[in-house]
Coordinates of N, CA, C and O in Angstrom, one line a residue:
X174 N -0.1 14.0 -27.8 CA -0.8 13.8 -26.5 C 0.0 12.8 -25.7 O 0.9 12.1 -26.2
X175 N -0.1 12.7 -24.8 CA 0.1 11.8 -23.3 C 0.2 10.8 -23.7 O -0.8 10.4 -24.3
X176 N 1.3 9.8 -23.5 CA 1.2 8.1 -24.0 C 2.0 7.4 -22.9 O 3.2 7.7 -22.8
X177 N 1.5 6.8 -22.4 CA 2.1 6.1 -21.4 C 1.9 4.6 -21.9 O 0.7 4.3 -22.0
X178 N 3.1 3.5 -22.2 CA 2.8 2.3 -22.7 C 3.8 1.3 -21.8 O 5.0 1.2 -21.9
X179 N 2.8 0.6 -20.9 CA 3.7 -0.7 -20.0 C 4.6 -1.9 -21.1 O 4.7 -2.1 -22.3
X180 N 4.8 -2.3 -20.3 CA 5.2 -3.7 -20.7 C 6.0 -4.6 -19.5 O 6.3 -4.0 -18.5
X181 N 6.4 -6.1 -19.7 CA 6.9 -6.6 -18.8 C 6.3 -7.7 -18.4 O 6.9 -8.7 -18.2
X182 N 5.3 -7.4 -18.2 CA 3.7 -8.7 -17.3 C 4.4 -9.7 -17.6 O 5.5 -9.7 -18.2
X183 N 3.6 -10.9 -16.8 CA 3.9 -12.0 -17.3 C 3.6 -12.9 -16.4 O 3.4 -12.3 -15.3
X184 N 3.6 -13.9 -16.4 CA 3.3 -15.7 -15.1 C 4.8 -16.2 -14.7 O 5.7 -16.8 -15.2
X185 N 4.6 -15.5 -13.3 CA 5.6 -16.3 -12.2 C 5.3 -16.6 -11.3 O 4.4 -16.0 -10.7
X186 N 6.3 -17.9 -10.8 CA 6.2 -18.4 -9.9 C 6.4 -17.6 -8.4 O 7.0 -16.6 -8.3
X187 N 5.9 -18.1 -7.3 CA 6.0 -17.3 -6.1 C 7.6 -17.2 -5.5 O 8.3 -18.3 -5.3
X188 N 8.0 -16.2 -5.4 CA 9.3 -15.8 -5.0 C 10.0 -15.4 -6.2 O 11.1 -15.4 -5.8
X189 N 10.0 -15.0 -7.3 CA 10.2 -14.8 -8.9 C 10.1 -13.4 -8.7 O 9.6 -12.8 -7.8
X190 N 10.8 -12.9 -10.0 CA 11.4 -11.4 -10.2 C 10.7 -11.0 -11.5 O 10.4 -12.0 -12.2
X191 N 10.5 -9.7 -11.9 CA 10.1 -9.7 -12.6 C 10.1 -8.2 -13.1 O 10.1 -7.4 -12.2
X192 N 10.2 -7.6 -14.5 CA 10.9 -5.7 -14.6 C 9.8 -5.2 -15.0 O 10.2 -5.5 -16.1
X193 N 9.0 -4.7 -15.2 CA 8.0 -3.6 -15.4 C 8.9 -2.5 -16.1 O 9.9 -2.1 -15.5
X194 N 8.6 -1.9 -17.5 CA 9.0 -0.7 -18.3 C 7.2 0.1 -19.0 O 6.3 -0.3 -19.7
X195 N 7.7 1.2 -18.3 CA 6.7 2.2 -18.9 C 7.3 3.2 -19.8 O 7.8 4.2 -19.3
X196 N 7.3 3.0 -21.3 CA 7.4 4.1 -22.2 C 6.8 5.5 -22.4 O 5.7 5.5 -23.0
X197 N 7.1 6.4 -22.0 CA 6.6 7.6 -21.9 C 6.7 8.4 -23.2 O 7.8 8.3 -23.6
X198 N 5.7 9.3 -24.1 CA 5.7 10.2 -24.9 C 4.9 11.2 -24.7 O 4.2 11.1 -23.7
X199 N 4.9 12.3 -25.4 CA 4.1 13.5 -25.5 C 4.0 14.5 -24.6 O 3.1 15.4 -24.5
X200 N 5.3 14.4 -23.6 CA 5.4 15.4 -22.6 C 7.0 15.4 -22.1 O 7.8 14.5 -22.2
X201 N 7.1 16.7 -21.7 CA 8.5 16.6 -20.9 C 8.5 15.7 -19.4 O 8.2 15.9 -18.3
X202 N 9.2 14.6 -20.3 CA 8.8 13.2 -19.3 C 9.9 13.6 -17.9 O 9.4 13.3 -16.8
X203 N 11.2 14.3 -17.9 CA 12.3 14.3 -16.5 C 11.4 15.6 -16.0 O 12.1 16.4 -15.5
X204 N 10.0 16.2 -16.1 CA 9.9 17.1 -15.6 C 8.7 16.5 -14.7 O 8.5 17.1 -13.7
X205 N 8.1 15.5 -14.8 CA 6.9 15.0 -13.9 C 7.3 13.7 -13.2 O 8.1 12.9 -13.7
X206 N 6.7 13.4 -11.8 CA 6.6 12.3 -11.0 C 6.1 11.3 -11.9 O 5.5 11.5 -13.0
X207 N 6.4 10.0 -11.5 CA 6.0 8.9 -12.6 C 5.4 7.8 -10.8 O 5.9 7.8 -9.7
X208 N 4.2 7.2 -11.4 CA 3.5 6.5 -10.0 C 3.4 5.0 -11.2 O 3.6 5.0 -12.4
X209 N 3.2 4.1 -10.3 CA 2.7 2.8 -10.8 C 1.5 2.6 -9.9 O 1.6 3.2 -8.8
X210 N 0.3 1.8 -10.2 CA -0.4 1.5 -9.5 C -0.4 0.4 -10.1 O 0.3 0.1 -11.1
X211 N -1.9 -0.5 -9.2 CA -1.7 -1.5 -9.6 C -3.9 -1.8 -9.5 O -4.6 -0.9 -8.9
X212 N -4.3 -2.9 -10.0 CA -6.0 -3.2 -9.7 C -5.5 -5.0 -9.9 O -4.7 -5.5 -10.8
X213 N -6.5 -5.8 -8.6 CA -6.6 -6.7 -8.7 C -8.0 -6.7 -9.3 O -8.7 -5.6 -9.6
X214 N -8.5 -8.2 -9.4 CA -9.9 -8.1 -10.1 C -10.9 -7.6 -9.0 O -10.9 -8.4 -8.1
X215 N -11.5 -6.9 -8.8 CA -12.5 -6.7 -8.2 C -12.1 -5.5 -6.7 O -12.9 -4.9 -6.0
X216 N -11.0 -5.5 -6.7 CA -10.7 -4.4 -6.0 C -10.3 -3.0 -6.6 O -10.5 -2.9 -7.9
X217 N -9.9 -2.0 -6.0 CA -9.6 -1.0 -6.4 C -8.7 -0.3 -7.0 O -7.9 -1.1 -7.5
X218 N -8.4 0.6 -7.2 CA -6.5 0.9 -8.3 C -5.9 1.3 -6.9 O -6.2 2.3 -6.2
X219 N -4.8 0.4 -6.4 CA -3.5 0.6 -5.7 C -2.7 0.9 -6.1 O -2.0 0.6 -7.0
X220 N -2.4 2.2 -4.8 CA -0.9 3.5 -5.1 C -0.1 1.9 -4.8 O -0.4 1.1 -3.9
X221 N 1.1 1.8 -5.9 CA 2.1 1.1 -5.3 C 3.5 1.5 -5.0 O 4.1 1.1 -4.1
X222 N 3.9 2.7 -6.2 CA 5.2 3.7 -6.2 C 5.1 4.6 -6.5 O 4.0 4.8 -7.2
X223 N 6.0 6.0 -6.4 CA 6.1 7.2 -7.0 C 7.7 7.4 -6.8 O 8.4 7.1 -5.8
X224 N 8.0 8.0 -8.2 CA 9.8 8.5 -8.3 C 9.3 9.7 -8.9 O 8.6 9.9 -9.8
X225 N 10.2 10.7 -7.8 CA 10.1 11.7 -8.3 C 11.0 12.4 -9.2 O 11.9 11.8 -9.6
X226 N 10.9 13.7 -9.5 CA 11.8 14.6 -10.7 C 13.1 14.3 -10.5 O 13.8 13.7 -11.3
X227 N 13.5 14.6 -9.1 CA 14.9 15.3 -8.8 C 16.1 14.5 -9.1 O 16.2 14.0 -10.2
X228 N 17.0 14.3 -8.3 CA 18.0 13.5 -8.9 C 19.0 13.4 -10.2 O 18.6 13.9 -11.3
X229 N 19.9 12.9 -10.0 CA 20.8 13.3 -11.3 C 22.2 11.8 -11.3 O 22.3 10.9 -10.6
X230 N 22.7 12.2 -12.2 CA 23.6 11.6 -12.1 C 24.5 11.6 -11.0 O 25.6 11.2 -11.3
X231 N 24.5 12.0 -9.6 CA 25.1 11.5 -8.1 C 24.1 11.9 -7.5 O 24.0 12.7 -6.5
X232 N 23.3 11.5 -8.0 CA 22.2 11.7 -6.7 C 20.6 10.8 -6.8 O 19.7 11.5 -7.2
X233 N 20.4 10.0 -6.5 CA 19.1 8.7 -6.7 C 17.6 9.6 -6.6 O 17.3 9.9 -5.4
X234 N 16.8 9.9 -7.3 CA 15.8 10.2 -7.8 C 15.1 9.4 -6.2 O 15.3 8.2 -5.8
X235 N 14.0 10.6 -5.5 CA 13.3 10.3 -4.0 C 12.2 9.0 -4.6 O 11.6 9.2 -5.6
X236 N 12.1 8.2 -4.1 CA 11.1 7.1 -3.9 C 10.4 6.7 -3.0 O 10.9 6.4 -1.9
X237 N 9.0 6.6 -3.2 CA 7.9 5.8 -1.7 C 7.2 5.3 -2.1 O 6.4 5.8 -2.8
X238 N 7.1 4.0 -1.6 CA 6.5 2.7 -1.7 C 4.8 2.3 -0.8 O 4.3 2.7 0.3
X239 N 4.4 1.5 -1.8 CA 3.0 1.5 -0.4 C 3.2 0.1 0.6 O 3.4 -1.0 0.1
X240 N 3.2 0.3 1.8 CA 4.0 -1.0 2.6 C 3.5 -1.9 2.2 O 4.0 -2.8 3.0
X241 N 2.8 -2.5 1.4 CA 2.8 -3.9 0.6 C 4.1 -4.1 0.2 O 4.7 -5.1 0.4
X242 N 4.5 -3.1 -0.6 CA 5.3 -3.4 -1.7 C 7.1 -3.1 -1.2 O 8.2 -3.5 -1.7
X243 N 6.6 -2.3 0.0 CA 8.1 -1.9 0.5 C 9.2 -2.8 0.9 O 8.9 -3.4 1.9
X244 N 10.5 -3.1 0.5 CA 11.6 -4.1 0.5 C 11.3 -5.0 -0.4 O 11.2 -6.2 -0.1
X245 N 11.1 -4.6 -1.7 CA 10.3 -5.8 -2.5 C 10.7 -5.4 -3.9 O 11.5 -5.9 -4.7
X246 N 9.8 -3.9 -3.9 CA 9.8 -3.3 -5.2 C 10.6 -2.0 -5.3 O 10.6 -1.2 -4.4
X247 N 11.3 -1.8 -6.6 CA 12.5 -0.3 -6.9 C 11.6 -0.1 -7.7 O 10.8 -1.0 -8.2
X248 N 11.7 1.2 -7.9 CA 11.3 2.1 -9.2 C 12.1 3.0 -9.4 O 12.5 3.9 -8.6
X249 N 12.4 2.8 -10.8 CA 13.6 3.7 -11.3 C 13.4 4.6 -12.4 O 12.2 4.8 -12.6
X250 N 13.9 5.1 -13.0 CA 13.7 5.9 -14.4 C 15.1 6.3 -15.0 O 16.2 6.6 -14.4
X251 N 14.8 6.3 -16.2 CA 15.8 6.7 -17.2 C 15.3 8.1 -18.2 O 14.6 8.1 -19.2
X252 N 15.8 9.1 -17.7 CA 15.3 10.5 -18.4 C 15.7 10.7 -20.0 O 15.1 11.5 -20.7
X253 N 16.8 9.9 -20.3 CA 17.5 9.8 -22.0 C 16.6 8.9 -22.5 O 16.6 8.8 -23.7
X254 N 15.6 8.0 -21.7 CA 14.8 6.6 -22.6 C 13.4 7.1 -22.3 O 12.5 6.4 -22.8
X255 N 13.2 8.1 -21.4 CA 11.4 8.3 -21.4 C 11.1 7.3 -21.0 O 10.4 6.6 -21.7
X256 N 11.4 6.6 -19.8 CA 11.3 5.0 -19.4 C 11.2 5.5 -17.9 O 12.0 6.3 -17.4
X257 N 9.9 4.7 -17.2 CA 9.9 4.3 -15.6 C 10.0 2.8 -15.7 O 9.6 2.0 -16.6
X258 N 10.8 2.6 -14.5 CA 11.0 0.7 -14.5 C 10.0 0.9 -13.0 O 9.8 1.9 -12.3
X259 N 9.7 -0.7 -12.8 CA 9.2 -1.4 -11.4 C 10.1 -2.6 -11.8 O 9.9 -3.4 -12.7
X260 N 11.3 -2.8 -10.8 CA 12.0 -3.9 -10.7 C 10.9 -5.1 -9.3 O 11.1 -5.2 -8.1
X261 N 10.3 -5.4 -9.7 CA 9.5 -6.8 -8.4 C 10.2 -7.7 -7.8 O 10.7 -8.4 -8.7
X262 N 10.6 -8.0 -6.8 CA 11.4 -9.2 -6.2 C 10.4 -9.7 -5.4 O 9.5 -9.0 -5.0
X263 N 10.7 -11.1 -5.1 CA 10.2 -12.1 -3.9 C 8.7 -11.8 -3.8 O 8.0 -11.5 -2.8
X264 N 8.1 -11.9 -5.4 CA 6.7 -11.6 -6.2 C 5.8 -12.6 -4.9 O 6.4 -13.6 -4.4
X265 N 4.4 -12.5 -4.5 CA 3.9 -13.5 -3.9 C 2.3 -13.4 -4.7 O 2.2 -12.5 -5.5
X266 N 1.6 -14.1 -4.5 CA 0.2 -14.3 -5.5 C -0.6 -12.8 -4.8 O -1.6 -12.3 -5.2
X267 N -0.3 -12.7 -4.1 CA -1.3 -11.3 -3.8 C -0.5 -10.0 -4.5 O -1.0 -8.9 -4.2
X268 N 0.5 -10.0 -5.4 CA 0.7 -9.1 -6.1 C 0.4 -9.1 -7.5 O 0.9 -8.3 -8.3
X269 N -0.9 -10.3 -8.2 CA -1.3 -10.5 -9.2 C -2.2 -9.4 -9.2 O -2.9 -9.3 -8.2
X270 N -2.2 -8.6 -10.2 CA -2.8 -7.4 -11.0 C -2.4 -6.9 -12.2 O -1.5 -7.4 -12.9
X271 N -3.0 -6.1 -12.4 CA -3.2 -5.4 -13.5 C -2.5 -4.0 -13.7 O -3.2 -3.0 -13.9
X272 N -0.9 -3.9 -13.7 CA 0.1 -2.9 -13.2 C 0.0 -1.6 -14.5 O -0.1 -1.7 -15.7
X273 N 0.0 -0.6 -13.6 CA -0.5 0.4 -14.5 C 0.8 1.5 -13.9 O 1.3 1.5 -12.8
X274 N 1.2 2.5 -15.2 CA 2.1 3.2 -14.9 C 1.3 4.9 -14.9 O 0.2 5.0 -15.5
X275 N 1.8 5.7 -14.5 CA 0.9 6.9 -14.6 C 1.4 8.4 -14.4 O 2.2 8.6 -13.4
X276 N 1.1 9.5 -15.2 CA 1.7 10.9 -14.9 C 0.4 11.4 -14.8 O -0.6 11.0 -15.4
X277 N 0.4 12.7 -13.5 CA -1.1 13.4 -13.9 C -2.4 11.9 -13.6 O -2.5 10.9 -12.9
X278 N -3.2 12.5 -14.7 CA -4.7 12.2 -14.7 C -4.0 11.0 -16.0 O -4.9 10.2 -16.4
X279 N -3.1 10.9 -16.4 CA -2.8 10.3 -17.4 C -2.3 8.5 -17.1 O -1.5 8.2 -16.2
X280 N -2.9 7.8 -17.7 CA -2.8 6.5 -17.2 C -2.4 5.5 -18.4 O -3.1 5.7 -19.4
X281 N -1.4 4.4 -18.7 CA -1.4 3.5 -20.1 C -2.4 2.8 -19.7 O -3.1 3.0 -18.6
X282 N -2.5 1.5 -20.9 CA -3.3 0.1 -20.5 C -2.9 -0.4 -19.8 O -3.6 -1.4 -20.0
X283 N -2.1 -0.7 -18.9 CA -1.4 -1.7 -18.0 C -0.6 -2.9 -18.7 O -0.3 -3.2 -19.9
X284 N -0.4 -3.2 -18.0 CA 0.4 -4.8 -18.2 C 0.1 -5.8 -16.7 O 0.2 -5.5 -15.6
X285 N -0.5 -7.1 -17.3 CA -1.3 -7.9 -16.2 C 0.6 -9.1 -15.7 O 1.5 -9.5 -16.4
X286 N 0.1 -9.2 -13.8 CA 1.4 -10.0 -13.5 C 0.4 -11.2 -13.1 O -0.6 -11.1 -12.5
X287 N 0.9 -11.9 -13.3 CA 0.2 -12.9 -12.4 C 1.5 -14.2 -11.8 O 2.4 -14.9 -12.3
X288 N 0.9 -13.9 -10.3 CA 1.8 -14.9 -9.6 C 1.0 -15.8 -8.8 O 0.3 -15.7 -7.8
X289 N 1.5 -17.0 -9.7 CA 1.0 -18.4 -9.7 C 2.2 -19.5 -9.4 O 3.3 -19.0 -9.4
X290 N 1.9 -20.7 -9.3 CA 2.7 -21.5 -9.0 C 2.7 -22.8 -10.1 O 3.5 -23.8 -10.0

């Protein structure tokens, strides 16, 4: 079955970097879009990225960001590691959530960021 497993979270400071990795199993992972969202407490689940299939070795896999996150956050993938990354830069406290990686209807547990000072 479908396993999507984050990792990465963690407590930083405002303006702090930070790598988001989602381990992918149970599916032909270079054949599906990979999205991250994101839920703060009490709000809703936010589109934050999507990388799509295409791409190869000379050519950068299509990416789109939700304008929160745009000039801030990359999302990348490695098709030999079953791995989506969220690289975060210049992190500010309204990006504290609960980052979740996702294919399909298929979702991991997240991994919680919190940016504090």
């Amino acid at each position: 079955q479908v396993q999507l497993v984050e990792s990465g979270g963690g407590l930083v400071p405002p303006g702090g970097s930070l790598r988001l990795s989602c381990l992918a199993s149970g599916f032909a992972f270079s054949r599906y879009a990979m999205k991250w969202y994101r839920q703060s407490p009490g709000k809703g689940l936010e589109w934050v990225s999507t990388i799509s299939t295409d791409g190869d070795a000379y050519k950068d896999h299509s990416t789109t960001y939700a304008d929160s996150v745009k000039g801030r956050f990359i999302t990348s993938r490695d098709n030999l590691k079953n791995t989506v990354y969220l690289q975060m830069n210049n992190l500010k406290p309204e990006d504290t959530a609960r980052y979740y990686c996702s294919m399909g209807q298929s979702r991991g547990q997240g991994t919680q960021v919190t940016v504090s000072s």
